């Protein structure tokens, strides 16, 4: 999904910069099977028993449970999170009140919030009611890979053009 692709490509980009100009220890927190599934070597995975304190932890997604919240607080002197958008937070069938609580606490306790668009930032500021002068926040576009080749579409004049839209089956996506 796009969220995972964002996190994976962001991590790979950090590793690429790090390989050219080493600047710190770069590790991922996660389960080996998930990390490998997304094409990241286990060599970059931090051992859950490792007590290394990092200068900065970055979570490319919102915090939605106490374990993720604790990981960031106990593993980093500072931490920054991505709040992808507030749409899921408005939908009780996606995020219940407990998950929204951890999102709110994550934003309040963080040293910075990154959103994926100016609209997403405005929406998060309004929905989670946080002060951008106290919690620095910024919008930037997703770290997505660019296609190596643009697809070519050929059709005759008498053919009808169609577009296929795919997404997760959530009511707020309004796809049927």
PDB file of C-alpha atoms in Angstrom:
ATOM      1  CA  UNK A   1       0.000   0.000   0.000  1.00  0.00           C
ATOM      2  CA  UNK A   2       1.053   3.616  -0.424  1.00  0.00           C
ATOM      3  CA  UNK A   3       1.756   4.176   3.265  1.00  0.00           C
ATOM      4  CA  UNK A   4       4.213   1.290   3.427  1.00  0.00           C
ATOM      5  CA  UNK A   5       5.795   2.325   0.131  1.00  0.00           C
ATOM      6  CA  UNK A   6       6.303   5.815   1.577  1.00  0.00           C
ATOM      7  CA  UNK A   7       8.060   4.451   4.670  1.00  0.00           C
ATOM      8  CA  UNK A   8      10.186   1.987   2.697  1.00  0.00           C
ATOM      9  CA  UNK A   9      11.300   4.527   0.099  1.00  0.00           C
ATOM     10  CA  UNK A  10      12.034   7.130   2.736  1.00  0.00           C
ATOM     11  CA  UNK A  11      14.194   4.633   4.658  1.00  0.00           C
ATOM     12  CA  UNK A  12      15.995   3.544   1.480  1.00  0.00           C
ATOM     13  CA  UNK A  13      16.629   7.204   0.625  1.00  0.00           C
ATOM     14  CA  UNK A  14      18.145   7.820   4.057  1.00  0.00           C
ATOM     15  CA  UNK A  15      20.352   4.727   3.615  1.00  0.00           C
ATOM     16  CA  UNK A  16      21.466   5.967   0.183  1.00  0.00           C
ATOM     17  CA  UNK A  17      22.485   9.367   1.559  1.00  0.00           C
ATOM     18  CA  UNK A  18      24.141   7.615   4.520  1.00  0.00           C
ATOM     19  CA  UNK A  19      26.191   5.351   2.222  1.00  0.00           C
ATOM     20  CA  UNK A  20      27.522   8.396   0.342  1.00  0.00           C
ATOM     21  CA  UNK A  21      28.169  10.491   3.461  1.00  0.00           C
ATOM     22  CA  UNK A  22      27.981   8.420   6.666  1.00  0.00           C
ATOM     23  CA  UNK A  23      26.465  10.565   9.389  1.00  0.00           C
ATOM     24  CA  UNK A  24      25.101   8.249  12.083  1.00  0.00           C
ATOM     25  CA  UNK A  25      23.822   4.785  12.871  1.00  0.00           C
ATOM     26  CA  UNK A  26      20.678   4.179  10.841  1.00  0.00           C
ATOM     27  CA  UNK A  27      18.379   1.392  12.001  1.00  0.00           C
ATOM     28  CA  UNK A  28      14.788   0.298  11.498  1.00  0.00           C
ATOM     29  CA  UNK A  29      12.451  -0.851  14.251  1.00  0.00           C
ATOM     30  CA  UNK A  30      10.206  -3.655  13.116  1.00  0.00           C
ATOM     31  CA  UNK A  31       9.595  -7.331  12.698  1.00  0.00           C
ATOM     32  CA  UNK A  32      12.116  -9.182  10.480  1.00  0.00           C
ATOM     33  CA  UNK A  33       9.432 -10.664   8.215  1.00  0.00           C
ATOM     34  CA  UNK A  34       7.874  -7.243   7.595  1.00  0.00           C
ATOM     35  CA  UNK A  35      11.211  -5.539   6.981  1.00  0.00           C
ATOM     36  CA  UNK A  36      12.349  -8.239   4.553  1.00  0.00           C
ATOM     37  CA  UNK A  37       8.980  -8.243   2.770  1.00  0.00           C
ATOM     38  CA  UNK A  38       9.534  -4.559   1.979  1.00  0.00           C
ATOM     39  CA  UNK A  39      13.030  -5.199   0.628  1.00  0.00           C
ATOM     40  CA  UNK A  40      15.094  -3.936   3.549  1.00  0.00           C
ATOM     41  CA  UNK A  41      17.939  -6.086   4.816  1.00  0.00           C
ATOM     42  CA  UNK A  42      17.802  -7.534   8.336  1.00  0.00           C
ATOM     43  CA  UNK A  43      21.208  -5.866   8.818  1.00  0.00           C
ATOM     44  CA  UNK A  44      19.337  -2.577   9.202  1.00  0.00           C
ATOM     45  CA  UNK A  45      16.951  -3.933  11.815  1.00  0.00           C
ATOM     46  CA  UNK A  46      17.539  -3.035  15.457  1.00  0.00           C
ATOM     47  CA  UNK A  47      17.439  -5.920  17.904  1.00  0.00           C
ATOM     48  CA  UNK A  48      14.421  -5.438  20.226  1.00  0.00           C
ATOM     49  CA  UNK A  49      16.722  -6.089  23.210  1.00  0.00           C
ATOM     50  CA  UNK A  50      19.200  -3.417  22.066  1.00  0.00           C
ATOM     51  CA  UNK A  51      19.105  -0.482  24.486  1.00  0.00           C
ATOM     52  CA  UNK A  52      20.874   2.025  22.207  1.00  0.00           C
ATOM     53  CA  UNK A  53      19.583   5.551  22.717  1.00  0.00           C
ATOM     54  CA  UNK A  54      19.338   7.327  19.365  1.00  0.00           C
ATOM     55  CA  UNK A  55      19.601  11.067  18.877  1.00  0.00           C
ATOM     56  CA  UNK A  56      16.483  11.135  16.667  1.00  0.00           C
ATOM     57  CA  UNK A  57      13.804   8.568  15.948  1.00  0.00           C
ATOM     58  CA  UNK A  58      11.497   9.060  12.997  1.00  0.00           C
ATOM     59  CA  UNK A  59       8.258   7.178  12.472  1.00  0.00           C
ATOM     60  CA  UNK A  60       6.941   7.580   8.922  1.00  0.00           C
ATOM     61  CA  UNK A  61       3.381   6.908  10.104  1.00  0.00           C
ATOM     62  CA  UNK A  62       1.134   8.121  12.890  1.00  0.00           C
ATOM     63  CA  UNK A  63       1.355   6.492  16.321  1.00  0.00           C
ATOM     64  CA  UNK A  64      -1.654   4.284  16.958  1.00  0.00           C
ATOM     65  CA  UNK A  65      -0.737   2.079  19.920  1.00  0.00           C
ATOM     66  CA  UNK A  66       1.230   2.180  23.179  1.00  0.00           C
ATOM     67  CA  UNK A  67       4.047  -0.077  21.942  1.00  0.00           C
ATOM     68  CA  UNK A  68       4.958   2.288  19.072  1.00  0.00           C
ATOM     69  CA  UNK A  69       4.690   5.252  21.438  1.00  0.00           C
ATOM     70  CA  UNK A  70       7.035   3.578  23.953  1.00  0.00           C
ATOM     71  CA  UNK A  71       9.514   2.610  21.215  1.00  0.00           C
ATOM     72  CA  UNK A  72       9.948   6.230  20.220  1.00  0.00           C
ATOM     73  CA  UNK A  73      10.101   7.637  23.729  1.00  0.00           C
ATOM     74  CA  UNK A  74      12.567   5.091  25.097  1.00  0.00           C
ATOM     75  CA  UNK A  75      14.779   4.774  22.019  1.00  0.00           C
ATOM     76  CA  UNK A  76      15.263   8.430  21.115  1.00  0.00           C
ATOM     77  CA  UNK A  77      16.261  11.688  22.733  1.00  0.00           C
ATOM     78  CA  UNK A  78      13.898  13.289  20.226  1.00  0.00           C
ATOM     79  CA  UNK A  79      11.321  11.926  17.821  1.00  0.00           C
ATOM     80  CA  UNK A  80       9.439  13.061  14.752  1.00  0.00           C
ATOM     81  CA  UNK A  81       6.346  11.418  13.288  1.00  0.00           C
ATOM     82  CA  UNK A  82       4.416  11.567  10.050  1.00  0.00           C
ATOM     83  CA  UNK A  83       0.732  12.285  10.350  1.00  0.00           C
ATOM     84  CA  UNK A  84      -0.346  11.108   6.929  1.00  0.00           C
ATOM     85  CA  UNK A  85      -3.809  12.607   7.201  1.00  0.00           C
ATOM     86  CA  UNK A  86      -6.692  12.825   9.643  1.00  0.00           C
ATOM     87  CA  UNK A  87      -9.229  10.997   7.452  1.00  0.00           C
ATOM     88  CA  UNK A  88      -8.796   7.628   9.165  1.00  0.00           C
ATOM     89  CA  UNK A  89      -8.947   9.325  12.548  1.00  0.00           C
ATOM     90  CA  UNK A  90     -12.405  10.621  11.764  1.00  0.00           C
ATOM     91  CA  UNK A  91     -13.679   7.139  10.891  1.00  0.00           C
ATOM     92  CA  UNK A  92     -14.496   5.017  13.934  1.00  0.00           C
ATOM     93  CA  UNK A  93     -14.306   1.834  11.872  1.00  0.00           C
ATOM     94  CA  UNK A  94     -10.597   2.556  11.145  1.00  0.00           C
ATOM     95  CA  UNK A  95      -9.344   4.256  14.308  1.00  0.00           C
ATOM     96  CA  UNK A  96     -11.221   3.897  17.553  1.00  0.00           C
ATOM     97  CA  UNK A  97     -10.964   6.463  20.356  1.00  0.00           C
ATOM     98  CA  UNK A  98      -7.962   4.659  21.899  1.00  0.00           C
ATOM     99  CA  UNK A  99      -6.014   4.850  18.647  1.00  0.00           C
ATOM    100  CA  UNK A 100      -6.937   8.517  18.248  1.00  0.00           C
ATOM    101  CA  UNK A 101      -5.713   9.094  21.815  1.00  0.00           C
ATOM    102  CA  UNK A 102      -2.277   7.684  20.901  1.00  0.00           C
ATOM    103  CA  UNK A 103      -2.185   9.779  17.745  1.00  0.00           C
ATOM    104  CA  UNK A 104      -2.961  12.882  19.804  1.00  0.00           C
ATOM    105  CA  UNK A 105      -0.374  11.967  22.455  1.00  0.00           C
ATOM    106  CA  UNK A 106       2.223  11.203  19.775  1.00  0.00           C
ATOM    107  CA  UNK A 107       1.776  14.613  18.223  1.00  0.00           C
ATOM    108  CA  UNK A 108       1.797  16.385  21.599  1.00  0.00           C
ATOM    109  CA  UNK A 109       4.953  14.614  22.795  1.00  0.00           C
ATOM    110  CA  UNK A 110       6.857  14.721  19.502  1.00  0.00           C
ATOM    111  CA  UNK A 111       9.609  17.102  18.537  1.00  0.00           C
ATOM    112  CA  UNK A 112       8.094  17.527  15.108  1.00  0.00           C
ATOM    113  CA  UNK A 113       5.294  16.452  12.795  1.00  0.00           C
ATOM    114  CA  UNK A 114       5.568  15.859   9.065  1.00  0.00           C
ATOM    115  CA  UNK A 115       2.464  15.779   6.871  1.00  0.00           C
ATOM    116  CA  UNK A 116       2.189  14.611   3.276  1.00  0.00           C
ATOM    117  CA  UNK A 117       0.576  17.775   1.910  1.00  0.00           C
ATOM    118  CA  UNK A 118      -0.358  21.306   2.892  1.00  0.00           C
ATOM    119  CA  UNK A 119      -3.985  20.182   3.135  1.00  0.00           C
ATOM    120  CA  UNK A 120      -2.974  17.241   5.368  1.00  0.00           C
ATOM    121  CA  UNK A 121      -1.066  19.615   7.640  1.00  0.00           C
ATOM    122  CA  UNK A 122      -3.986  22.039   7.878  1.00  0.00           C
ATOM    123  CA  UNK A 123      -6.352  19.127   8.543  1.00  0.00           C
ATOM    124  CA  UNK A 124      -4.103  17.655  11.263  1.00  0.00           C
ATOM    125  CA  UNK A 125      -3.675  21.059  12.933  1.00  0.00           C
ATOM    126  CA  UNK A 126      -7.449  21.485  13.088  1.00  0.00           C
ATOM    127  CA  UNK A 127      -8.409  17.914  13.985  1.00  0.00           C
ATOM    128  CA  UNK A 128      -5.710  17.269  16.597  1.00  0.00           C
ATOM    129  CA  UNK A 129      -5.663  20.887  17.769  1.00  0.00           C
ATOM    130  CA  UNK A 130      -1.924  21.273  18.194  1.00  0.00           C
ATOM    131  CA  UNK A 131       0.097  24.472  18.130  1.00  0.00           C
ATOM    132  CA  UNK A 132       2.717  24.510  15.338  1.00  0.00           C
ATOM    133  CA  UNK A 133       4.808  26.995  17.342  1.00  0.00           C
ATOM    134  CA  UNK A 134       5.159  24.394  20.121  1.00  0.00           C
ATOM    135  CA  UNK A 135       5.382  21.313  17.889  1.00  0.00           C
ATOM    136  CA  UNK A 136       7.211  22.191  14.673  1.00  0.00           C
ATOM    137  CA  UNK A 137       5.334  20.880  11.659  1.00  0.00           C
ATOM    138  CA  UNK A 138       5.939  20.819   7.946  1.00  0.00           C
ATOM    139  CA  UNK A 139       4.360  19.412   4.802  1.00  0.00           C
ATOM    140  CA  UNK A 140       6.253  17.652   2.041  1.00  0.00           C
ATOM    141  CA  UNK A 141       5.265  15.267  -0.720  1.00  0.00           C
ATOM    142  CA  UNK A 142       5.512  11.515  -0.292  1.00  0.00           C
ATOM    143  CA  UNK A 143       8.877   9.889  -0.976  1.00  0.00           C
ATOM    144  CA  UNK A 144       7.630   7.767  -3.852  1.00  0.00           C
ATOM    145  CA  UNK A 145       9.748   6.168  -6.546  1.00  0.00           C
ATOM    146  CA  UNK A 146       9.441   7.619 -10.005  1.00  0.00           C
ATOM    147  CA  UNK A 147       8.603   5.283 -12.845  1.00  0.00           C
ATOM    148  CA  UNK A 148      11.574   4.476 -15.051  1.00  0.00           C
ATOM    149  CA  UNK A 149       9.378   4.418 -18.129  1.00  0.00           C
ATOM    150  CA  UNK A 150       6.127   6.186 -18.755  1.00  0.00           C
ATOM    151  CA  UNK A 151       3.436   3.776 -19.886  1.00  0.00           C
ATOM    152  CA  UNK A 152       2.222   4.223 -23.421  1.00  0.00           C
ATOM    153  CA  UNK A 153      -1.425   3.793 -24.227  1.00  0.00           C
ATOM    154  CA  UNK A 154      -2.546   3.199 -27.747  1.00  0.00           C
ATOM    155  CA  UNK A 155      -6.141   2.959 -28.882  1.00  0.00           C
ATOM    156  CA  UNK A 156      -8.160   3.609 -31.954  1.00  0.00           C
ATOM    157  CA  UNK A 157     -10.573   6.510 -32.230  1.00  0.00           C
ATOM    158  CA  UNK A 158     -13.612   4.300 -31.888  1.00  0.00           C
ATOM    159  CA  UNK A 159     -12.514   2.765 -28.570  1.00  0.00           C
ATOM    160  CA  UNK A 160     -13.903   4.068 -25.284  1.00  0.00           C
ATOM    161  CA  UNK A 161     -11.344   5.025 -22.641  1.00  0.00           C
ATOM    162  CA  UNK A 162     -11.745   3.679 -19.115  1.00  0.00           C
ATOM    163  CA  UNK A 163      -9.945   4.373 -15.877  1.00  0.00           C
ATOM    164  CA  UNK A 164      -9.574   1.797 -13.115  1.00  0.00           C
ATOM    165  CA  UNK A 165      -9.201   3.080  -9.559  1.00  0.00           C
ATOM    166  CA  UNK A 166      -7.970   0.731  -6.860  1.00  0.00           C
ATOM    167  CA  UNK A 167      -7.772   1.255  -3.154  1.00  0.00           C
ATOM    168  CA  UNK A 168      -8.461  -0.318   0.200  1.00  0.00           C
ATOM    169  CA  UNK A 169     -12.156  -1.046   0.729  1.00  0.00           C
ATOM    170  CA  UNK A 170     -12.919   1.637   3.259  1.00  0.00           C
ATOM    171  CA  UNK A 171     -16.198   3.510   3.230  1.00  0.00           C
ATOM    172  CA  UNK A 172     -14.445   6.888   3.264  1.00  0.00           C
ATOM    173  CA  UNK A 173     -12.758   6.049  -0.059  1.00  0.00           C
ATOM    174  CA  UNK A 174     -16.267   5.973  -1.604  1.00  0.00           C
ATOM    175  CA  UNK A 175     -15.372   3.161  -3.991  1.00  0.00           C
ATOM    176  CA  UNK A 176     -17.919   0.471  -4.776  1.00  0.00           C
TER     177      UNK A 176
END
